[in-house]
């Protein structure tokens, strides 16, 4: 703790402790930094959400209503980038900063100053992304995936986006190195790797993935930058380059990236479900191995995003089979969560509701993913709203619902106060209803052939788009309730009891004792 409360020799500097804003700017405390990550990601969630509202407002009816096509494209581009790099990833890093040192018994993160720096890079990058709206040409070119040749033509906005992605990548790599070092070197005596909480395991594996693929993204956008300004032809066919090469390199980053956004979710859900089932997690070691398998396999499936880009049939077959193989370890996880709940002494507080909702909806997203993995079907639904429905089921009802579950689960630990349980349940049920209203109908739109990233559409798509837009506005409004619940909890929530959740709680457990064996006709014992 010397790093936090004094100099290297432990001499306290209590009279020099900065207060007010300087405390937050200069802090090296993992809890403060975790808190800043979480507030930052919440702010960016609303920025990205506002862009999504704009997109859905335009699509409420056919014809051009509010947004010109150019501006509509900028909304879709920045909605994607801000939600992925500004909302989901920093939120998980915030959870990691708060929880990992406490879960493994470490005094703080390994590199406290670097931890501070990796956070303060984020507001800079976010500002660049937002500013790219207001420069000539905007940020539209190539979508959030930066595809050339569009992105080699765009204006200054594309350069700002490239620079922002570089900074975000640097932040992610520093955060990951910090997490890996902390977990491997700073565990309390007796905390072996196979005794770590699942959340710590999922983050360890995620951090390795980030260190692996973030430099790939940095290299890709650097090649794009040199194509744009220094006369190279990496992706320019006229100069002997290949635009499809960009897709290969980008998706070699982009596919592990979607698992980077879901593995910590698995970790959170693996903490919440045992608590509210009052049973240890079923199949702990198989969960660890499944997480590692998902991470390894995720590096071999990138070209399933590119089935329509003209690859040989042998390539299509390889990526099809590899993609379907990933469903196996993912299925292991789902069955383990189900087995954890089986015959447990269950209760349904808000964190558990979000976790069960996560499993249900994530499985739907997983099924549509397996459908997209089948080459002939993918060729039909590629670039339609079916794909949008698929990845929002994975990233909204996946990552976001898990984040909500974790937030409600650990809020009493972070703030010392209880949130309003009734409002929390309202937040869950409204989110669940409006989420499905928004995205389930998009499967039908996609199967009927409605292309994505298009501001206008044929009359046949009008009804489902209206339903989807109404759902989106409802979902957006519901998230304001979440902010109210959090602020209300911090300001005036009841004091949290020592044991927040009845039974096992993260306040005092790493692993539960194994229950005494019982016969199927007896009621299972409740672990206290």
XYZ file of C-alpha atoms in Angstrom:
528
model
C 0.000 0.000 0.000
C 3.051 2.254 0.211
C 2.441 3.341 -3.376
C -0.935 4.722 -2.401
C -0.309 6.117 1.050
C 3.255 7.312 1.011
C 6.628 7.078 -0.679
C 8.567 3.916 -1.452
C 9.713 3.606 2.173
C 6.187 3.881 3.502
C 6.621 7.395 4.951
C 3.112 8.828 4.890
C 2.362 12.081 3.038
C -1.038 12.690 4.616
C -0.528 16.462 4.576
C 0.146 16.365 0.831
C -2.831 14.241 -0.255
C -4.462 16.052 -3.179
C -8.187 16.634 -2.811
C -11.038 17.624 -5.086
C -10.384 17.250 -8.814
C -6.630 16.668 -8.366
C -7.367 13.560 -6.332
C -9.091 12.043 -9.370
C -6.542 13.246 -11.935
C -3.512 11.966 -10.018
C -4.970 8.921 -8.267
C -3.176 5.588 -8.403
C -5.799 3.777 -6.313
C -7.369 0.893 -8.224
C -10.827 1.655 -6.789
C -10.741 5.309 -7.847
C -9.522 4.348 -11.322
C -12.177 1.636 -11.595
C -14.807 4.214 -10.642
C -13.551 6.648 -13.305
C -13.634 3.913 -15.961
C -17.229 3.089 -15.020
C -18.456 6.707 -15.099
C -16.616 7.337 -18.363
C -18.149 4.256 -19.984
C -21.614 5.275 -18.744
C -21.183 8.718 -20.332
C -20.016 7.208 -23.627
C -22.890 4.706 -23.476
C -25.283 7.647 -23.584
C -23.350 9.354 -26.392
C -23.422 6.141 -28.459
C -27.050 5.594 -27.465
C -28.012 9.083 -28.638
C -26.505 8.272 -32.037
C -28.519 5.033 -32.097
C -31.686 7.040 -31.323
C -30.855 9.250 -34.310
C -30.451 6.182 -36.537
C -33.764 4.686 -35.377
C -35.554 8.051 -35.695
C -34.473 8.216 -39.342
C -35.592 4.618 -39.945
C -38.972 5.118 -38.248
C -40.531 5.646 -41.683
C -39.328 5.115 -45.256
C -37.907 8.150 -47.032
C -35.353 10.650 -45.736
C -36.776 12.286 -42.584
C -34.138 13.792 -40.314
C -30.640 12.733 -41.348
C -29.107 13.228 -44.778
C -27.472 9.992 -46.048
C -23.956 11.360 -45.340
C -24.857 12.240 -41.756
C -26.704 8.931 -41.312
C -23.492 7.105 -42.254
C -21.531 9.144 -39.722
C -24.079 8.224 -37.053
C -23.702 4.499 -37.787
C -19.895 4.711 -37.932
C -19.510 6.552 -34.646
C -22.278 4.611 -32.904
C -20.272 1.435 -33.558
C -16.880 2.836 -32.543
C -18.135 4.633 -29.424
C -20.159 1.676 -28.141
C -17.326 -0.842 -28.653
C -14.298 1.214 -27.600
C -15.951 3.842 -25.406
C -18.752 2.041 -23.565
C -18.381 -1.759 -23.374
C -14.597 -2.210 -23.105
C -13.868 0.566 -20.551
C -16.772 -0.694 -18.412
C -15.206 -4.160 -18.198
C -11.801 -2.623 -17.419
C -13.512 -0.647 -14.649
C -14.880 -3.888 -13.198
C -11.423 -5.457 -13.495
C -9.768 -2.553 -11.670
C -12.267 -2.631 -8.844
C -12.579 -6.371 -8.348
C -9.391 -8.183 -9.361
C -7.088 -6.880 -6.577
C -9.773 -7.597 -3.976
C -10.577 -11.030 -5.383
C -6.953 -12.226 -5.385
C -5.944 -10.451 -2.169
C -3.589 -7.909 -3.766
C -3.119 -4.421 -2.250
C -3.538 -2.708 -5.634
C -2.774 -3.195 -9.311
C 0.838 -4.004 -10.208
C 1.586 -0.750 -12.067
C -0.417 1.942 -10.303
C 0.874 4.940 -12.299
C 0.394 3.145 -15.605
C -3.130 2.318 -14.464
C -3.848 6.025 -14.081
C -2.343 6.796 -17.482
C -4.257 4.054 -19.270
C -7.473 5.647 -18.048
C -6.624 9.254 -18.939
C -5.870 8.282 -22.528
C -9.564 7.403 -22.943
C -11.176 10.879 -22.650
C -8.608 12.155 -25.179
C -9.469 9.416 -27.680
C -13.212 9.879 -27.090
C -12.867 13.608 -27.754
C -11.113 12.867 -31.060
C -13.942 10.521 -32.073
C -16.590 13.126 -31.262
C -14.636 15.939 -32.950
C -14.438 13.858 -36.157
C -18.136 14.716 -36.552
C -17.451 18.394 -36.943
C -14.551 18.458 -39.405
C -15.114 18.688 -43.188
C -16.134 15.313 -44.606
C -16.992 13.911 -41.179
C -16.148 10.398 -40.054
C -18.385 8.343 -42.330
C -15.936 6.828 -44.781
C -15.820 3.050 -44.541
C -18.069 2.578 -41.508
C -16.794 1.614 -38.054
C -14.679 -1.086 -39.747
C -12.718 1.507 -41.820
C -13.003 -0.494 -45.067
C -10.924 0.831 -47.957
C -11.303 2.079 -50.650
C -13.905 4.275 -48.893
C -11.628 5.050 -45.961
C -8.723 5.985 -48.250
C -10.951 8.705 -49.781
C -12.467 10.298 -46.637
C -11.396 13.625 -45.157
C -9.769 14.689 -41.895
C -12.439 12.853 -39.882
C -10.948 9.490 -40.871
C -7.492 10.603 -39.675
C -8.994 11.608 -36.328
C -10.685 8.202 -36.083
C -7.389 6.421 -36.872
C -5.578 8.477 -34.233
C -8.344 7.777 -31.691
C -8.114 4.029 -32.344
C -4.335 4.171 -31.809
C -4.775 5.858 -28.429
C -7.564 3.470 -27.395
C -5.339 0.545 -28.380
C -2.448 1.876 -26.295
C -4.802 2.245 -23.326
C -6.096 -1.315 -23.742
C -2.602 -2.806 -24.013
C -1.398 -0.985 -20.883
C -4.494 -2.022 -18.963
C -4.023 -5.647 -20.068
C -0.341 -5.819 -19.150
C -1.304 -4.435 -15.747
C -4.041 -7.046 -15.261
C -1.830 -9.956 -16.361
C 1.030 -8.869 -14.082
C -1.293 -8.317 -11.130
C -2.965 -11.713 -11.471
C 0.224 -13.700 -12.058
C 2.432 -11.995 -9.450
C 0.267 -10.553 -6.693
C -2.088 -13.314 -5.567
C -2.376 -13.873 -1.827
C -0.555 -16.945 -0.439
C -2.618 -20.066 -1.081
C -4.570 -18.476 -3.956
C -3.484 -20.881 -6.692
C -4.587 -20.297 -10.280
C -7.271 -22.971 -10.027
C -8.705 -21.331 -6.908
C -9.193 -17.918 -8.498
C -12.764 -16.641 -8.923
C -14.081 -17.122 -12.477
C -14.174 -13.371 -13.075
C -10.407 -13.202 -12.518
C -9.837 -16.113 -14.908
C -11.956 -14.607 -17.669
C -10.081 -11.313 -17.366
C -6.664 -13.000 -17.383
C -7.550 -14.735 -20.655
C -9.154 -11.564 -22.069
C -6.036 -9.551 -21.246
C -3.859 -12.007 -23.193
C -6.233 -11.690 -26.151
C -6.009 -7.884 -26.011
C -2.199 -7.946 -25.968
C -2.324 -10.290 -28.966
C -4.758 -8.427 -31.228
C -4.569 -4.720 -30.351
C -1.173 -4.302 -32.104
C -2.738 -5.921 -35.187
C -5.411 -3.208 -35.273
C -2.734 -0.543 -34.751
C -0.745 -1.958 -37.687
C -3.828 -2.041 -39.912
C -4.854 1.552 -39.319
C -1.209 2.660 -39.695
C -1.074 1.008 -43.128
C -4.332 2.813 -43.922
C -2.778 6.095 -42.787
C 0.272 5.626 -45.016
C -2.027 4.751 -47.939
C -3.915 7.975 -47.307
C -0.968 10.344 -46.929
C 2.368 8.787 -47.856
C 1.728 7.214 -51.237
C 1.860 3.536 -50.215
C -0.509 1.020 -51.817
C -1.195 -1.631 -49.202
C -4.924 -1.553 -49.955
C -4.962 0.241 -53.291
C -5.491 -2.146 -56.208
C -4.201 0.416 -58.726
C -0.836 0.365 -56.961
C -0.701 -3.433 -56.655
C -2.383 -3.600 -53.219
C -5.531 -5.425 -52.205
C -8.542 -3.920 -50.398
C -9.514 -7.418 -49.173
C -6.144 -7.636 -47.376
C -7.451 -4.882 -45.087
C -10.502 -6.972 -44.234
C -8.292 -9.946 -43.358
C -6.061 -7.947 -41.022
C -8.930 -5.967 -39.535
C -11.002 -9.044 -38.737
C -7.985 -10.854 -37.325
C -8.305 -8.142 -34.704
C -12.096 -7.833 -34.900
C -13.047 -11.399 -34.216
C -11.056 -11.938 -31.019
C -12.366 -8.465 -30.112
C -15.968 -9.668 -29.893
C -14.782 -12.359 -27.456
C -12.826 -9.707 -25.536
C -16.220 -8.056 -25.064
C -18.005 -11.246 -23.970
C -15.500 -13.224 -21.854
C -15.602 -10.809 -18.875
C -19.414 -11.073 -19.122
C -19.076 -14.815 -18.671
C -16.939 -14.095 -15.621
C -19.516 -11.763 -14.051
C -22.377 -14.199 -14.685
C -20.264 -17.009 -13.215
C -19.979 -14.966 -9.998
C -23.647 -13.938 -9.792
C -25.393 -17.237 -10.543
C -23.697 -19.312 -7.774
C -24.514 -16.562 -5.251
C -28.244 -16.504 -5.991
C -28.444 -20.279 -6.497
C -26.620 -20.707 -3.164
C -24.447 -23.426 -4.664
C -20.849 -23.481 -5.902
C -20.322 -23.012 -9.637
C -20.846 -26.323 -11.421
C -17.764 -27.563 -13.284
C -15.250 -24.877 -12.285
C -12.262 -26.385 -14.111
C -14.297 -27.072 -17.249
C -15.330 -23.397 -17.188
C -11.677 -22.348 -17.089
C -10.754 -24.660 -19.968
C -13.822 -23.601 -21.974
C -12.849 -19.932 -21.577
C -9.312 -20.675 -22.764
C -10.631 -22.743 -25.716
C -12.937 -19.917 -26.793
C -10.022 -17.479 -26.691
C -7.743 -19.742 -28.743
C -10.419 -20.655 -31.303
C -11.420 -16.990 -31.677
C -8.086 -16.391 -33.431
C -8.908 -18.908 -36.178
C -12.320 -17.757 -37.355
C -11.844 -14.166 -38.510
C -12.773 -14.716 -42.165
C -16.359 -15.730 -41.371
C -16.951 -11.977 -41.617
C -15.776 -12.203 -45.229
C -17.640 -15.112 -46.830
C -18.836 -12.804 -49.620
C -15.415 -11.312 -50.378
C -14.447 -14.038 -52.856
C -12.331 -16.520 -50.887
C -11.749 -20.077 -52.194
C -14.298 -22.734 -51.194
C -11.657 -24.540 -49.108
C -11.215 -21.335 -47.100
C -14.944 -20.944 -46.670
C -15.216 -24.533 -45.421
C -12.375 -24.131 -42.926
C -13.809 -20.941 -41.445
C -17.330 -22.374 -41.407
C -16.272 -25.457 -39.430
C -13.981 -23.498 -37.096
C -16.797 -21.056 -36.341
C -19.231 -23.842 -35.551
C -16.593 -25.424 -33.304
C -16.573 -22.335 -31.054
C -20.190 -23.141 -30.177
C -18.939 -26.202 -28.239
C -17.031 -24.489 -25.360
C -19.708 -21.777 -25.317
C -22.317 -24.508 -24.887
C -20.263 -26.005 -22.036
C -20.561 -22.676 -20.224
C -24.316 -22.402 -20.755
C -24.896 -25.952 -19.493
C -22.644 -25.318 -16.475
C -24.660 -22.207 -15.537
C -27.863 -24.173 -15.947
C -26.464 -27.002 -13.806
C -25.434 -24.445 -11.161
C -29.024 -23.223 -10.931
C -30.428 -26.775 -11.031
C -31.941 -27.647 -7.613
C -30.311 -24.572 -6.130
C -32.049 -22.513 -3.487
C -32.671 -19.699 -5.956
C -33.799 -16.129 -5.440
C -34.284 -13.499 -8.124
C -32.783 -10.194 -7.083
C -31.866 -7.781 -9.888
C -28.331 -9.167 -10.531
C -29.767 -12.677 -10.924
C -32.549 -11.417 -13.232
C -29.992 -9.777 -15.512
C -27.832 -12.924 -15.437
C -30.694 -15.251 -16.342
C -31.806 -12.755 -19.006
C -28.227 -12.746 -20.257
C -28.157 -16.541 -20.637
C -31.523 -16.694 -22.388
C -30.855 -13.893 -24.883
C -27.178 -14.709 -25.379
C -28.181 -18.233 -26.454
C -30.498 -16.706 -29.089
C -27.572 -14.573 -30.296
C -25.382 -17.675 -30.312
C -27.884 -19.614 -32.420
C -28.147 -16.844 -35.006
C -24.327 -16.795 -34.978
C -24.204 -20.482 -35.868
C -26.716 -19.735 -38.643
C -24.478 -16.925 -39.967
C -21.537 -19.346 -39.846
C -23.098 -21.561 -42.529
C -21.666 -20.225 -45.796
C -24.693 -20.511 -48.121
C -26.987 -18.881 -45.539
C -24.420 -16.206 -44.719
C -24.168 -15.252 -48.395
C -27.909 -14.528 -48.263
C -27.969 -12.569 -45.003
C -24.568 -10.825 -45.284
C -24.895 -7.047 -44.806
C -28.586 -7.278 -43.908
C -30.378 -6.504 -40.676
C -30.128 -10.185 -39.743
C -26.446 -9.659 -38.926
C -27.295 -6.526 -36.929
C -29.897 -8.477 -34.934
C -27.329 -11.251 -34.339
C -24.532 -9.113 -32.953
C -26.811 -6.893 -30.887
C -28.169 -10.022 -29.209
C -24.565 -10.883 -28.355
C -23.352 -7.405 -27.399
C -26.431 -5.770 -25.824
C -28.190 -8.700 -24.165
C -24.717 -10.221 -23.782
C -22.099 -7.692 -22.686
C -24.474 -4.937 -21.542
C -26.850 -7.140 -19.526
C -23.845 -8.768 -17.820
C -22.499 -5.294 -17.011
C -25.838 -4.383 -15.432
C -25.817 -7.661 -13.479
C -22.309 -6.908 -12.198
C -23.163 -3.293 -11.381
C -26.179 -4.254 -9.256
C -24.253 -7.142 -7.706
C -21.240 -5.088 -6.591
C -22.829 -1.652 -6.040
C -23.388 -2.419 -2.315
C -19.727 -3.393 -2.057
C -18.512 -0.303 -3.918
C -20.739 2.273 -2.240
C -21.591 0.691 1.120
C -25.250 1.324 0.294
C -28.128 -0.689 -1.176
C -29.820 0.271 -4.434
C -33.614 0.288 -4.741
C -34.516 -3.334 -5.517
C -37.978 -2.510 -6.917
C -36.582 0.033 -9.369
C -33.812 -2.422 -10.299
C -36.421 -5.023 -11.251
C -38.325 -2.424 -13.274
C -35.060 -1.615 -15.055
C -34.593 -5.294 -15.913
C -38.104 -6.006 -17.168
C -38.345 -2.803 -19.221
C -34.885 -3.424 -20.717
C -35.829 -7.011 -21.534
C -39.104 -6.013 -23.192
C -37.782 -3.077 -25.221
C -34.568 -4.859 -26.200
C -36.514 -7.716 -27.796
C -38.970 -5.286 -29.374
C -36.035 -3.473 -30.976
C -33.899 -6.328 -32.203
C -36.043 -9.439 -32.590
C -37.974 -7.971 -35.533
C -34.666 -7.135 -37.216
C -34.176 -10.856 -37.857
C -37.302 -10.738 -40.060
C -36.159 -7.558 -41.800
C -32.804 -9.178 -42.570
C -34.315 -12.419 -43.853
C -36.564 -10.322 -46.111
C -33.431 -8.627 -47.464
C -33.265 -5.178 -45.880
C -29.667 -3.941 -46.213
C -27.931 -2.346 -43.223
C -26.338 1.140 -43.084
C -29.021 2.492 -45.439
C -31.122 5.522 -44.402
C -34.048 4.728 -46.740
C -35.808 1.450 -47.518
C -38.606 -0.202 -49.500
C -42.181 0.151 -48.275
C -42.415 -3.567 -47.417
C -40.059 -3.005 -44.453
C -42.002 -0.098 -42.935
C -43.988 -1.877 -40.192
C -41.123 -3.805 -38.630
C -38.911 -0.703 -38.738
C -41.555 1.273 -36.886
C -41.748 -1.460 -34.204
C -37.935 -1.555 -33.968
C -37.680 2.233 -33.596
C -40.353 2.343 -30.882
C -38.474 -0.406 -29.036
C -35.200 1.508 -29.360
C -36.689 4.696 -27.881
C -38.168 2.678 -25.017
C -34.839 0.956 -24.394
C -33.010 4.290 -24.400
C -35.446 5.843 -21.922
C -35.138 2.800 -19.634
C -31.391 3.380 -19.283
C -32.057 6.802 -17.758
C -33.764 4.850 -14.951
C -30.481 2.967 -14.401
C -28.588 6.247 -13.909
C -31.251 7.367 -11.433
C -30.940 4.071 -9.506
C -27.141 4.373 -9.276
C -27.126 8.031 -8.189
C -29.952 7.399 -5.729
C -27.989 4.443 -4.294
C -24.817 6.540 -3.842
C -26.642 9.516 -2.304
C -29.363 8.072 -0.138
C -29.383 4.278 -0.299
C -29.811 2.304 2.907
C -26.577 1.192 4.529
C -25.552 -2.194 3.130
C -25.440 -5.052 5.672
C -22.228 -6.992 6.311
C -23.624 -9.920 4.306
C -25.266 -8.236 1.352
C -26.670 -11.263 -0.428
C -28.227 -13.988 1.680
C -25.977 -17.045 1.543
C -22.666 -16.789 -0.255
C -21.421 -13.358 -1.221
C -18.374 -11.958 -2.939
C -17.746 -9.923 0.181
C -16.358 -12.992 1.873
C -15.853 -15.912 -0.489
C -13.516 -17.074 -3.154
C -14.806 -20.622 -3.330
C -17.640 -22.186 -1.443
C -17.254 -25.424 0.506
C -18.484 -28.459 -1.388
C -21.937 -29.384 -0.058
C -22.484 -32.769 1.578
C -23.769 -35.320 -0.955
C -27.533 -35.631 -0.982
C -29.992 -38.018 -2.573
C -32.239 -36.878 -5.369
C -35.366 -37.248 -3.214
C -34.013 -34.920 -0.507
C -34.142 -31.156 -0.639
C -30.631 -29.823 -1.375
C -28.869 -28.236 1.611
C -28.727 -24.439 1.654
C -25.189 -23.111 2.019
C -24.900 -20.385 4.609
